[in-house]
PDB file of C-alpha atoms in Angstrom:
ATOM      1  CA  MET A  17    -130.791  27.479 -41.375  1.00 48.00           C
ATOM      2  CA  SER A  18    -134.889  28.220 -41.495  1.00 59.00           C
ATOM      3  CA  GLU A  19    -137.201  25.981 -44.185  1.00 76.00           C
ATOM      4  CA  ILE A  20    -136.986  26.907 -47.475  1.00 85.00           C
ATOM      5  CA  GLN A  21    -140.509  28.259 -48.813  1.00 94.00           C
ATOM      6  CA  TYR A  22    -141.718  27.428 -52.084  1.00 96.00           C
ATOM      7  CA  PHE A  23    -143.820  29.038 -54.395  1.00 97.00           C
ATOM      8  CA  LYS A  24    -144.993  28.133 -58.139  1.00 97.00           C
ATOM      9  CA  ASP A  25    -146.817  29.056 -60.960  1.00 98.00           C
ATOM     10  CA  LYS A  26    -147.571  32.532 -58.682  1.00 97.00           C
ATOM     11  CA  ASN A  27    -147.744  36.414 -60.589  1.00 98.00           C
ATOM     12  CA  PHE A  28    -146.055  38.646 -58.708  1.00 98.00           C
ATOM     13  CA  THR A  29    -146.913  42.274 -59.847  1.00 98.00           C
ATOM     14  CA  ASP A  30    -145.578  45.840 -58.184  1.00 96.00           C
ATOM     15  CA  VAL A  31    -144.586  44.783 -55.352  1.00 95.00           C
ATOM     16  CA  ASP A  32    -141.483  46.581 -53.286  1.00 97.00           C
ATOM     17  CA  TRP A  33    -139.287  44.318 -52.129  1.00 97.00           C
ATOM     18  CA  SER A  34    -136.128  47.084 -51.913  1.00 97.00           C
ATOM     19  CA  GLU A  35    -133.986  46.675 -48.837  1.00 97.00           C
ATOM     20  CA  LYS A  36    -135.020  43.810 -47.974  1.00 96.00           C
ATOM     21  CA  VAL A  37    -133.168  40.292 -46.917  1.00 96.00           C
ATOM     22  CA  ILE A  38    -134.937  37.690 -48.884  1.00 96.00           C
ATOM     23  CA  GLU A  39    -133.546  34.082 -48.233  1.00 96.00           C
ATOM     24  CA  ASN A  40    -134.010  30.271 -48.479  1.00 96.00           C
ATOM     25  CA  ILE A  41    -136.949  30.426 -51.482  1.00 97.00           C
ATOM     26  CA  LYS A  42    -137.534  28.633 -54.155  1.00 97.00           C
ATOM     27  CA  PHE A  43    -139.513  30.257 -56.961  1.00 98.00           C
ATOM     28  CA  GLU A  44    -140.669  28.125 -59.631  1.00 98.00           C
ATOM     29  CA  LYS A  45    -142.119  28.849 -63.128  1.00 98.00           C
ATOM     30  CA  CYS A  46    -143.105  32.407 -61.371  1.00 98.00           C
ATOM     31  CA  LYS A  47    -143.696  35.840 -63.121  1.00 98.00           C
ATOM     32  CA  PHE A  48    -142.580  39.200 -61.662  1.00 98.00           C
ATOM     33  CA  THR A  49    -143.714  42.189 -63.114  1.00 98.00           C
ATOM     34  CA  GLY A  50    -142.489  45.801 -61.866  1.00 98.00           C
ATOM     35  CA  ILE A  51    -140.605  44.213 -58.645  1.00 98.00           C
ATOM     36  CA  ASP A  52    -138.288  46.548 -56.924  1.00 98.00           C
ATOM     37  CA  PHE A  53    -135.741  44.513 -55.483  1.00 98.00           C
ATOM     38  CA  SER A  54    -132.832  47.127 -54.881  1.00 97.00           C
ATOM     39  CA  ASP A  55    -130.615  47.312 -52.450  1.00 98.00           C
ATOM     40  CA  SER A  56    -131.987  43.744 -51.329  1.00 98.00           C
ATOM     41  CA  GLU A  57    -129.846  40.959 -50.230  1.00 98.00           C
ATOM     42  CA  LEU A  58    -130.943  37.511 -51.875  1.00 97.00           C
ATOM     43  CA  LEU A  59    -129.886  34.325 -49.660  1.00 97.00           C
ATOM     44  CA  SER A  60    -130.009  31.151 -51.133  1.00 96.00           C
ATOM     45  CA  VAL A  61    -132.818  31.933 -53.249  1.00 98.00           C
ATOM     46  CA  VAL A  62    -133.533  29.868 -56.328  1.00 98.00           C
ATOM     47  CA  PHE A  63    -135.589  31.136 -59.443  1.00 98.00           C
ATOM     48  CA  ASP A  64    -136.402  28.116 -61.618  1.00 98.00           C
ATOM     49  CA  LYS A  65    -137.854  28.885 -65.275  1.00 98.00           C
ATOM     50  CA  CYS A  66    -139.119  32.199 -64.059  1.00 98.00           C
ATOM     51  CA  VAL A  67    -139.849  35.519 -66.068  1.00 98.00           C
ATOM     52  CA  PHE A  68    -138.637  39.133 -64.889  1.00 98.00           C
ATOM     53  CA  ILE A  69    -140.675  42.383 -66.498  1.00 97.00           C
ATOM     54  CA  SER A  70    -139.759  45.592 -65.612  1.00 97.00           C
ATOM     55  CA  CYS A  71    -138.076  44.319 -62.286  1.00 97.00           C
ATOM     56  CA  LYS A  72    -135.136  46.997 -60.652  1.00 97.00           C
ATOM     57  CA  PHE A  73    -132.410  45.160 -59.324  1.00 97.00           C
ATOM     58  CA  SER A  74    -130.243  48.058 -58.626  1.00 96.00           C
ATOM     59  CA  SER A  75    -127.583  47.395 -55.998  1.00 97.00           C
ATOM     60  CA  THR A  76    -128.911  44.011 -55.520  1.00 98.00           C
ATOM     61  CA  GLU A  77    -126.721  41.441 -53.568  1.00 98.00           C
ATOM     62  CA  PHE A  78    -127.065  38.102 -54.628  1.00 98.00           C
ATOM     63  CA  SER A  79    -125.125  35.255 -52.687  1.00 98.00           C
ATOM     64  CA  LYS A  80    -125.341  31.316 -53.644  1.00 97.00           C
ATOM     65  CA  SER A  81    -128.714  31.892 -55.361  1.00 98.00           C
ATOM     66  CA  ALA A  82    -129.522  30.803 -58.841  1.00 98.00           C
ATOM     67  CA  PHE A  83    -131.436  31.674 -62.075  1.00 98.00           C
ATOM     68  CA  LEU A  84    -132.254  28.543 -63.955  1.00 98.00           C
ATOM     69  CA  ASN A  85    -133.485  29.109 -67.364  1.00 98.00           C
ATOM     70  CA  CYS A  86    -134.766  32.241 -66.586  1.00 98.00           C
ATOM     71  CA  ASN A  87    -135.593  35.471 -68.960  1.00 97.00           C
ATOM     72  CA  PHE A  88    -135.311  38.876 -68.341  1.00 96.00           C
ATOM     73  CA  LYS A  89    -137.002  41.917 -70.403  1.00 94.00           C
ATOM     74  CA  LEU A  90    -136.627  45.686 -69.498  1.00 93.00           C
ATOM     75  CA  CYS A  91    -134.816  45.137 -66.133  1.00 96.00           C
ATOM     76  CA  THR A  92    -132.131  46.841 -64.994  1.00 96.00           C
ATOM     77  CA  MET A  93    -129.277  45.501 -62.763  1.00 96.00           C
ATOM     78  CA  PHE A  94    -127.356  48.576 -62.316  1.00 95.00           C
ATOM     79  CA  GLY A  95    -124.314  47.875 -59.457  1.00 95.00           C
ATOM     80  CA  SER A  96    -125.554  44.621 -58.913  1.00 97.00           C
ATOM     81  CA  THR A  97    -123.358  41.703 -57.405  1.00 97.00           C
ATOM     82  CA  PHE A  98    -123.498  38.142 -57.692  1.00 97.00           C
ATOM     83  CA  THR A  99    -121.356  35.875 -55.495  1.00 98.00           C
ATOM     84  CA  ASN A 100    -121.333  32.150 -56.201  1.00 97.00           C
ATOM     85  CA  CYS A 101    -124.544  32.152 -58.155  1.00 98.00           C
ATOM     86  CA  LYS A 102    -125.921  29.473 -60.835  1.00 98.00           C
ATOM     87  CA  THR A 103    -127.293  31.390 -64.230  1.00 97.00           C
ATOM     88  CA  THR A 104    -127.503  28.147 -66.237  1.00 97.00           C
ATOM     89  CA  GLY A 105    -129.816  28.105 -68.958  1.00 97.00           C
ATOM     90  CA  SER A 106    -130.651  32.173 -68.353  1.00 98.00           C
ATOM     91  CA  SER A 107    -130.704  35.058 -70.529  1.00 97.00           C
ATOM     92  CA  PHE A 108    -129.355  38.093 -70.083  1.00 94.00           C
ATOM     93  CA  SER A 109    -128.832  39.541 -73.254  1.00 90.00           C
ATOM     94  CA  GLU A 110    -131.183  42.510 -72.698  1.00 90.00           C
ATOM     95  CA  ILE A 111    -129.439  43.327 -69.177  1.00 92.00           C
ATOM     96  CA  ASP A 112    -126.977  46.522 -69.169  1.00 93.00           C
ATOM     97  CA  THR A 113    -124.303  44.420 -67.575  1.00 93.00           C
ATOM     98  CA  SER A 114    -121.498  46.943 -67.523  1.00 92.00           C
ATOM     99  CA  SER A 115    -121.589  47.817 -63.644  1.00 94.00           C
ATOM    100  CA  VAL A 116    -122.684  44.407 -62.474  1.00 95.00           C
ATOM    101  CA  THR A 117    -119.969  42.340 -60.580  1.00 95.00           C
ATOM    102  CA  ILE A 118    -119.762  38.839 -60.835  1.00 96.00           C
ATOM    103  CA  ASN A 119    -117.517  37.076 -58.175  1.00 96.00           C
ATOM    104  CA  GLY A 120    -117.310  33.348 -58.962  1.00 96.00           C
ATOM    105  CA  GLY A 121    -119.981  30.897 -59.833  1.00 97.00           C
ATOM    106  CA  ASN A 122    -121.687  28.842 -62.800  1.00 98.00           C
ATOM    107  CA  TRP A 123    -122.567  30.873 -65.313  1.00 98.00           C
ATOM    108  CA  SER A 124    -122.774  28.174 -68.319  1.00 97.00           C
ATOM    109  CA  TYR A 125    -125.054  27.958 -71.085  1.00 97.00           C
ATOM    110  CA  ALA A 126    -126.586  31.330 -70.365  1.00 97.00           C
ATOM    111  CA  ASN A 127    -127.185  33.495 -72.664  1.00 97.00           C
ATOM    112  CA  LEU A 128    -124.928  36.899 -72.323  1.00 96.00           C
ATOM    113  CA  ARG A 129    -124.972  37.893 -76.163  1.00 96.00           C
ATOM    114  CA  TYR A 130    -123.951  41.722 -76.552  1.00 95.00           C
ATOM    115  CA  CYS A 131    -123.213  41.870 -72.733  1.00 95.00           C
ATOM    116  CA  ASP A 132    -120.652  44.605 -71.874  1.00 95.00           C
ATOM    117  CA  PHE A 133    -118.160  43.174 -69.117  1.00 93.00           C
ATOM    118  CA  SER A 134    -115.349  45.892 -70.042  1.00 90.00           C
ATOM    119  CA  ASN A 135    -113.486  46.930 -67.006  1.00 86.00           C
ATOM    120  CA  GLN A 136    -114.611  44.202 -64.997  1.00 90.00           C
ATOM    121  CA  LYS A 137    -112.741  41.467 -62.894  1.00 93.00           C
ATOM    122  CA  LEU A 138    -113.896  37.974 -63.759  1.00 95.00           C
ATOM    123  CA  ASN A 139    -112.004  35.462 -61.858  1.00 95.00           C
ATOM    124  CA  ASP A 140    -113.011  31.817 -61.548  1.00 96.00           C
ATOM    125  CA  ILE A 141    -116.294  31.501 -63.528  1.00 97.00           C
ATOM    126  CA  ASN A 142    -117.470  28.503 -65.086  1.00 98.00           C
ATOM    127  CA  PHE A 143    -119.092  30.334 -68.856  1.00 97.00           C
ATOM    128  CA  SER A 144    -118.638  26.558 -70.344  1.00 97.00           C
ATOM    129  CA  GLY A 145    -121.546  26.462 -73.055  1.00 96.00           C
ATOM    130  CA  ALA A 146    -122.582  30.081 -72.699  1.00 97.00           C
ATOM    131  CA  ASP A 147    -123.354  32.118 -75.760  1.00 96.00           C
ATOM    132  CA  LEU A 148    -121.003  35.107 -75.765  1.00 96.00           C
ATOM    133  CA  ARG A 149    -121.615  36.102 -79.378  1.00 95.00           C
ATOM    134  CA  ASN A 150    -120.650  39.949 -79.706  1.00 95.00           C
ATOM    135  CA  THR A 151    -119.916  39.928 -76.126  1.00 96.00           C
ATOM    136  CA  ASN A 152    -117.705  42.594 -74.501  1.00 95.00           C
ATOM    137  CA  PHE A 153    -114.420  41.601 -72.582  1.00 94.00           C
ATOM    138  CA  SER A 154    -112.086  44.249 -73.520  1.00 90.00           C
ATOM    139  CA  LYS A 155    -110.156  46.281 -70.586  1.00 86.00           C
ATOM    140  CA  CYS A 156    -111.315  43.090 -68.538  1.00 89.00           C
ATOM    141  CA  PHE A 157    -109.331  41.270 -66.002  1.00 91.00           C
ATOM    142  CA  ILE A 158    -109.949  37.410 -66.673  1.00 93.00           C
ATOM    143  CA  ARG A 159    -108.582  34.546 -64.944  1.00 94.00           C
ATOM    144  CA  GLY A 160    -109.467  31.120 -63.970  1.00 95.00           C
ATOM    145  CA  CYS A 161    -112.508  31.390 -66.420  1.00 96.00           C
ATOM    146  CA  ASN A 162    -113.478  28.218 -68.279  1.00 96.00           C
ATOM    147  CA  PHE A 163    -114.923  29.155 -71.667  1.00 95.00           C
ATOM    148  CA  PHE A 164    -115.352  25.467 -73.114  1.00 94.00           C
ATOM    149  CA  ASP A 165    -117.649  24.959 -75.861  1.00 94.00           C
ATOM    150  CA  CYS A 166    -118.878  28.971 -75.521  1.00 94.00           C
ATOM    151  CA  MET A 167    -120.319  30.392 -78.610  1.00 94.00           C
ATOM    152  CA  LEU A 168    -117.651  33.167 -79.289  1.00 91.00           C
ATOM    153  CA  SER A 169    -118.278  35.068 -82.803  1.00 91.00           C
ATOM    154  CA  ASN A 170    -117.203  38.546 -82.890  1.00 93.00           C
ATOM    155  CA  THR A 171    -116.396  38.366 -78.898  1.00 94.00           C
ATOM    156  CA  ASN A 172    -114.129  41.047 -77.913  1.00 94.00           C
ATOM    157  CA  PHE A 173    -110.826  39.895 -76.108  1.00 93.00           C
ATOM    158  CA  LYS A 174    -109.069  43.355 -77.431  1.00 90.00           C
ATOM    159  CA  ASN A 175    -105.704  44.227 -75.618  1.00 87.00           C
ATOM    160  CA  ARG A 176    -106.582  41.642 -73.124  1.00 86.00           C
ATOM    161  CA  ASP A 177    -104.603  38.983 -71.177  1.00 88.00           C
ATOM    162  CA  ILE A 178    -106.576  35.845 -71.661  1.00 88.00           C
ATOM    163  CA  ARG A 179    -103.993  33.464 -70.105  1.00 89.00           C
ATOM    164  CA  ASP A 180    -104.850  30.940 -67.415  1.00 91.00           C
ATOM    165  CA  ASN A 181    -108.052  30.456 -69.028  1.00 92.00           C
ATOM    166  CA  ARG A 182    -109.704  27.331 -70.541  1.00 91.00           C
ATOM    167  CA  PHE A 183    -110.644  27.503 -74.027  1.00 91.00           C
ATOM    168  CA  ASN A 184    -111.286  24.711 -76.801  1.00 87.00           C
ATOM    169  CA  ASN A 185    -113.523  24.892 -79.771  1.00 76.00           C
ATOM    170  CA  PHE A 186    -113.634  28.543 -81.491  1.00 77.00           C
ATOM    171  CA  ASP A 187    -113.723  30.115 -84.870  1.00 73.00           C
ATOM    172  CA  ILE A 188    -110.122  32.043 -84.708  1.00 74.00           C
ATOM    173  CA  SER A 189    -111.391  34.286 -87.435  1.00 76.00           C
ATOM    174  CA  THR A 190    -114.410  35.535 -85.736  1.00 83.00           C
ATOM    175  CA  ILE A 191    -112.548  36.535 -82.388  1.00 88.00           C
ATOM    176  CA  ASN A 192    -111.468  40.379 -81.664  1.00 88.00           C
ATOM    177  CA  LEU A 193    -107.934  38.957 -80.418  1.00 86.00           C
ATOM    178  CA  VAL A 194    -105.845  42.487 -81.118  1.00 86.00           C
ATOM    179  CA  GLY A 195    -102.983  43.209 -78.479  1.00 84.00           C
ATOM    180  CA  ALA A 196    -104.552  39.985 -76.561  1.00 84.00           C
ATOM    181  CA  LYS A 197    -102.135  38.180 -74.495  1.00 86.00           C
ATOM    182  CA  VAL A 198    -102.350  34.539 -74.614  1.00 84.00           C
ATOM    183  CA  ASP A 199    -100.630  31.077 -73.165  1.00 78.00           C
ATOM    184  CA  LEU A 200     -99.083  28.272 -75.009  1.00 81.00           C
ATOM    185  CA  GLU A 201    -102.189  26.004 -74.756  1.00 79.00           C
ATOM    186  CA  PHE A 202    -104.260  28.615 -76.502  1.00 79.00           C
ATOM    187  CA  ALA A 203    -101.830  29.420 -79.143  1.00 78.00           C
ATOM    188  CA  ILE A 204    -101.312  25.624 -79.827  1.00 73.00           C
ATOM    189  CA  ILE A 205    -105.657  25.461 -80.126  1.00 72.00           C
ATOM    190  CA  SER A 206    -105.251  28.502 -82.629  1.00 74.00           C
ATOM    191  CA  VAL A 207    -102.855  27.230 -85.023  1.00 70.00           C
ATOM    192  CA  GLY A 208    -104.757  23.868 -85.159  1.00 61.00           C
ATOM    193  CA  MET A 209    -107.874  25.553 -86.000  1.00 64.00           C
ATOM    194  CA  LEU A 210    -105.750  27.437 -88.923  1.00 58.00           C
ATOM    195  CA  GLY A 211    -104.705  24.254 -90.507  1.00 56.00           C
ATOM    196  CA  ALA A 212    -100.957  24.434 -89.501  1.00 49.00           C
ATOM    197  CA  ILE A 213     -99.288  21.737 -87.203  1.00 56.00           C
ATOM    198  CA  PHE A 214     -97.450  22.739 -83.994  1.00 54.00           C
ATOM    199  CA  GLU A 215     -94.129  21.184 -83.776  1.00 59.00           C
TER     200      GLU A 215
END
């Protein structure tokens, strides 16, 4: 494996990094404006406390990479894929995620408000502590995901099979569960939150 490159407090503007293989780099407190990452592969790349403005991530493949406490503004991620990535503390609330593919990984404490994951397949993803308010999971396949301590107000699980996922604290009255399939553990938690006793 090649030596990791390190950049801190750098500004990158209007650079064409499309169709590149970018690997083993750490960017800390960097600002990216108008960068084109389209059709690129980012392998083991870490972005720590970085800001992305008007960047293109169309059909970009991220593998074993990390976005830690990053912010995205006016960026596009059409057809991008995240495989075993970590996005802890980053904000994706302004991103159109309807065509994003997520293969596992750690998305804990990420801001995913208003994101659209409908019609997607989500397996073994750690969403613990994430802000999922007004997030759409309708028509989505969800298995083995961790929703512990998530903010789930107005979250849409309509007509979804949400069995075999982990939930704990949530307000049952604010989640759209119409037609949803739930397992016994979820049902017990829900009954308890309504003040009833399960026997």
